[in-house]
Short mmCIF file of C-alpha atoms in Angstrom, two decimals:
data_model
loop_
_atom_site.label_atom_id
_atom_site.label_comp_id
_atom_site.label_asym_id
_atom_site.label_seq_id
_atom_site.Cartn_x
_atom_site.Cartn_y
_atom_site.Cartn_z
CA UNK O 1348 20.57 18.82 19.75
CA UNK O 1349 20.39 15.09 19.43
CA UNK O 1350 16.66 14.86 18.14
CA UNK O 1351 15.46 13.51 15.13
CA UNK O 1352 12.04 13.54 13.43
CA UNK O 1353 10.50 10.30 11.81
CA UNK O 1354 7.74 10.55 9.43
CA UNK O 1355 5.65 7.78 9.27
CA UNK O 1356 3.51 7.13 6.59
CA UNK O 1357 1.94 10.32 5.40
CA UNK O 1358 0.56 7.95 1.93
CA UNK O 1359 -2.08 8.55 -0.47
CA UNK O 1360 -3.48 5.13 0.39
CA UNK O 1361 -3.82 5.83 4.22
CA UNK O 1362 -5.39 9.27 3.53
CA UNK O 1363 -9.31 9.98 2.48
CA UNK O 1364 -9.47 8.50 -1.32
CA UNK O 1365 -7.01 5.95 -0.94
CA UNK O 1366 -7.48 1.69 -0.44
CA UNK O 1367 -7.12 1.66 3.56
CA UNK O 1368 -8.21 5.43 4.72
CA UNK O 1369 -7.66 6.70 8.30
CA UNK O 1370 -10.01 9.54 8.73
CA UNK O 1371 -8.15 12.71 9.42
CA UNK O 1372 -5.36 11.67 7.31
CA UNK O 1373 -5.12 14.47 4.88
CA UNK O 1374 -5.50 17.16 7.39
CA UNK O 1375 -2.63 15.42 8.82
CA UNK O 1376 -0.07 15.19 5.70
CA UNK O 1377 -0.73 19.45 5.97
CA UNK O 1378 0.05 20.18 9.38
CA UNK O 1379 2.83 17.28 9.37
CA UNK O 1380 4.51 19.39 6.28
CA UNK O 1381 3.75 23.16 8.66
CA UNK O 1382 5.71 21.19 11.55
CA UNK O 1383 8.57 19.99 9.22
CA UNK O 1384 9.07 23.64 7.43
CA UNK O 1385 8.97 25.15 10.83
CA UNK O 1386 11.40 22.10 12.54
CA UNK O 1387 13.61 21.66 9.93
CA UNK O 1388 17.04 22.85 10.92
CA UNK O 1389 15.71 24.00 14.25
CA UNK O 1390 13.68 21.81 16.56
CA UNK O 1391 15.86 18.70 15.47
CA UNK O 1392 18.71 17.53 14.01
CA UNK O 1393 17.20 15.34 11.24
CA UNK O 1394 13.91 14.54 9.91
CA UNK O 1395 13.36 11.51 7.60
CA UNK O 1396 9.99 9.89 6.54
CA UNK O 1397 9.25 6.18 5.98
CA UNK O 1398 6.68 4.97 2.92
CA UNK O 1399 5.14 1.48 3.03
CA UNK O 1400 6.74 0.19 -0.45
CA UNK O 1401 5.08 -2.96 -1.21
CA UNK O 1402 6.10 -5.70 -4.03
CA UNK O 1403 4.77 -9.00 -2.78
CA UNK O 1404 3.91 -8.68 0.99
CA UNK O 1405 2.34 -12.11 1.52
CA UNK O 1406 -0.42 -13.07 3.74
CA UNK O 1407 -0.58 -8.62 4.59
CA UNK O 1408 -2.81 -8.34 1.49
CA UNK O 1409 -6.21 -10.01 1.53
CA UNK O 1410 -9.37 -9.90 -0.26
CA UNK O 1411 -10.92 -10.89 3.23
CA UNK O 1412 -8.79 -8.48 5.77
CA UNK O 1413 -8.86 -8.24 9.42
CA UNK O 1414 -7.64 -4.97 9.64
CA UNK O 1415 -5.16 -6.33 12.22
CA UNK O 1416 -2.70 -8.51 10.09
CA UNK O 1417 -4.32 -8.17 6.75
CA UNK O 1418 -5.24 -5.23 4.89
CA UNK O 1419 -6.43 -4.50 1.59
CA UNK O 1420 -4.24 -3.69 -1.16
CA UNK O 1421 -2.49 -0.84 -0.88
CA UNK O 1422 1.08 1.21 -1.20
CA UNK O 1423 2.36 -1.02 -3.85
CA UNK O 1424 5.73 -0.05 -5.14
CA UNK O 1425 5.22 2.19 -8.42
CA UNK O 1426 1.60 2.59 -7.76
CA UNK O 1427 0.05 6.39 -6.61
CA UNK O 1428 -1.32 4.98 -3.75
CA UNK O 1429 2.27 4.70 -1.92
CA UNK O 1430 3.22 8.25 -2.80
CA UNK O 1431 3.33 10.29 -0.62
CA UNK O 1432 0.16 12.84 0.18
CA UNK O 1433 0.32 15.92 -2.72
CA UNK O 1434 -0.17 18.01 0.92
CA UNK O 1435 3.33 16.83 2.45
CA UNK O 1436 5.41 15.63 -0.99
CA UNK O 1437 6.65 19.25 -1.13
CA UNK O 1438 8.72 19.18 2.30
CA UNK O 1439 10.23 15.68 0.62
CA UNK O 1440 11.28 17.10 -2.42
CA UNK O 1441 12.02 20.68 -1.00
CA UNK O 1442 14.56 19.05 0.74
CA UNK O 1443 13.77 19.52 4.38
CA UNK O 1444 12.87 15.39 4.74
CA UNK O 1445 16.40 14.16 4.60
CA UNK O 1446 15.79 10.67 3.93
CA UNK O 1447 13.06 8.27 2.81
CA UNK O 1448 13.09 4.79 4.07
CA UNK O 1449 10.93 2.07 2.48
CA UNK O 1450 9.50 -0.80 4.27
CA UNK O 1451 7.64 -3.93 3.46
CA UNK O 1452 8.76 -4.82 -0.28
CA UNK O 1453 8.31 -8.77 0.98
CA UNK O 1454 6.52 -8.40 4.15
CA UNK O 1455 3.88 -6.50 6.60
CA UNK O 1456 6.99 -4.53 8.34
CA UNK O 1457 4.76 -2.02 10.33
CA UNK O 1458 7.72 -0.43 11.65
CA UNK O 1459 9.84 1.88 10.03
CA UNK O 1460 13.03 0.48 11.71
CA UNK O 1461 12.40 -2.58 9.51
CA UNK O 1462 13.09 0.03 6.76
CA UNK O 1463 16.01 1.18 4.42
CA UNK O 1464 16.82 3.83 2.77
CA UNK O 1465 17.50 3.58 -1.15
CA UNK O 1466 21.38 2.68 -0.45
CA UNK O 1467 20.46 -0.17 2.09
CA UNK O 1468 20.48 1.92 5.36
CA UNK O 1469 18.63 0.57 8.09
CA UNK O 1470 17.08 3.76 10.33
CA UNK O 1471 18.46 2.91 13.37
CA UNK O 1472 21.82 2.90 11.57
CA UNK O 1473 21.29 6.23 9.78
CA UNK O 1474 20.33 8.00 12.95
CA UNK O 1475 23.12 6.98 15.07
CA UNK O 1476 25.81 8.07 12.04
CA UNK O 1477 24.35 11.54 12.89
CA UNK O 1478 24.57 11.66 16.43
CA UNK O 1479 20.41 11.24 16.93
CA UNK O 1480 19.63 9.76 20.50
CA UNK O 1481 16.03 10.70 20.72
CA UNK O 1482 13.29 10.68 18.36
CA UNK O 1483 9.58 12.20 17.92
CA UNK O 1484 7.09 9.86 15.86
CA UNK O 1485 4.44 11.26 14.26
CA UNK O 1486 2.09 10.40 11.18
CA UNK O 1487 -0.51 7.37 10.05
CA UNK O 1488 -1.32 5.38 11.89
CA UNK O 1489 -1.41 6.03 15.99
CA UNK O 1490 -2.33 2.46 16.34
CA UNK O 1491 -0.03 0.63 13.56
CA UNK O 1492 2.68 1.84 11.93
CA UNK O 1493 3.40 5.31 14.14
CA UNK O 1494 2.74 1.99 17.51
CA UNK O 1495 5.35 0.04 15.69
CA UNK O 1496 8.07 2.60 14.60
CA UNK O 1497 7.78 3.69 17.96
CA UNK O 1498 7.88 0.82 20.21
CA UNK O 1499 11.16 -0.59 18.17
CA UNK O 1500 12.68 3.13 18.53
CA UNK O 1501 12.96 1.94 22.33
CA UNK O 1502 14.06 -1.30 21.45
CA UNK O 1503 17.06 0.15 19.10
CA UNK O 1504 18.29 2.36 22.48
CA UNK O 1505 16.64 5.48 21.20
CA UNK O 1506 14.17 7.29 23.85
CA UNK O 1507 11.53 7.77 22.01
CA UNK O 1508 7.96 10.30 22.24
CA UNK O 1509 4.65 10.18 20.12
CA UNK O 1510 3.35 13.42 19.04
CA UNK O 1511 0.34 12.90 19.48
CA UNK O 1512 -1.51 15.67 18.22
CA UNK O 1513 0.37 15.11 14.75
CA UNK O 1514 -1.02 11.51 14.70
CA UNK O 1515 -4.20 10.05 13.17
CA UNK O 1516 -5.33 6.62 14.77
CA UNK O 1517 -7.97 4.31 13.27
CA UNK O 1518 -10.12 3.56 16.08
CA UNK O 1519 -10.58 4.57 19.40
CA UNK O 1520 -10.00 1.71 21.52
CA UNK O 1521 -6.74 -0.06 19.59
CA UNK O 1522 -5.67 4.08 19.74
CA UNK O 1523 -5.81 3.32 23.61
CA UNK O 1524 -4.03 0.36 23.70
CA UNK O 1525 -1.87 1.48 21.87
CA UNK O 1526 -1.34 4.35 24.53
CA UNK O 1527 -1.24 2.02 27.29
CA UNK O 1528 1.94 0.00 25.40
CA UNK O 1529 3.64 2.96 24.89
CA UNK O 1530 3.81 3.58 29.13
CA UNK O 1531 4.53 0.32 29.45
CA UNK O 1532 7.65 0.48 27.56
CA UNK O 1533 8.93 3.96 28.55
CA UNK O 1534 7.54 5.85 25.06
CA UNK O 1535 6.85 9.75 26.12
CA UNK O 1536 3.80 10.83 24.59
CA UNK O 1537 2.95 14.62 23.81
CA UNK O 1538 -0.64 16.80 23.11
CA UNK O 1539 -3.83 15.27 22.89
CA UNK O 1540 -5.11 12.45 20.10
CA UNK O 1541 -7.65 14.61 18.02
CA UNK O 1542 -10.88 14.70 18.14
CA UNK O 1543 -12.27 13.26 15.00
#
């Protein structure tokens, strides 16, 4: 078994009630945390979770946002709105998330393979010490973070699939260019993006 799990995102901020809410995102963090207590051990080899952690992210914040490059507020480092959802925190602290990387302290970084872990570990790094040579994506959101995580999973030398149906994206048509990337680049996708 040489699959690994990553976790993207699954934030109070990205969920209904938080700064930049993706509708569908709470039902999400549940059925994310069902898949991981059912996976864990089983399906794949490792499962680890990334968290937006921002400090002082630059030109990504902005009063006037385009939703593209700039974004409101949100998932600043010590604040509630960058934990992660009260639905999925328990499969992080119950142990069955074996690592947490934070990304974006000092930048956008979309993608959690810009991300370390709290000893300095990039992801790529960390799944490649254990032997991981393909991963599932799932998590918030289909057409930014979980697009971005992905598409560098391919570029690291991982073969990488979207889970689709454990995915939340924010609107329909960057959701389906985001699709069309992913076959251009060799990303497997799996189920069906849910109805909203």
């Amino acid at each position: 078994m040489s699959r690994g799990l990553i976790v993207v995102d699954v934030q109070k901020d990205f969920c209904e009630g938080g700064s930049v809410p993706v509708a569908g995102g709470a039902r999400l963090a549940a059925a994310i945390a069902e898949l991981v207590e059912r996976s864990a051990g089983a399906d794949y080899r490792c499962i680890v979770a990334t968290r937006d952690h921002h400090i002082d992210p630059g030109g990504h914040f902005s009063e006037t946002p385009d939703f593209k490059d700039s974004f409101p507020v949100h998932c600043v480092a010590g604040d509630e709105g960058g934990e992660f959802h009260p639905d999925f925190a328990p499969a992080v602290a119950g142990g069955k998330v074996d690592a947490v990387f934070f990304k974006g302290a000092h930048s956008a970084s979309k993608s959690g393979f810009e991300g370390a872990d709290e000893q300095g570990t990039s992801l790529a790094d960390w799944l490649r010490a254990r032997g991981v040579e393909d991963v599932d994506v799932v998590g918030i959101a289909t057409d930014h973070c979980v697009r971005a995580t992905a598409l560098d999973a391919v570029k690291a030398g991982f073969r990488a699939r979207v889970r689709l149906d454990y995915c939340v994206g924010v609107a329909e048509d960057t959701t389906a260019a985001t699709l069309e990337d992913f076959r251009q680049v060799g990303v497997a996708t799996s189920g069906a993006v849910p109805v909203r």
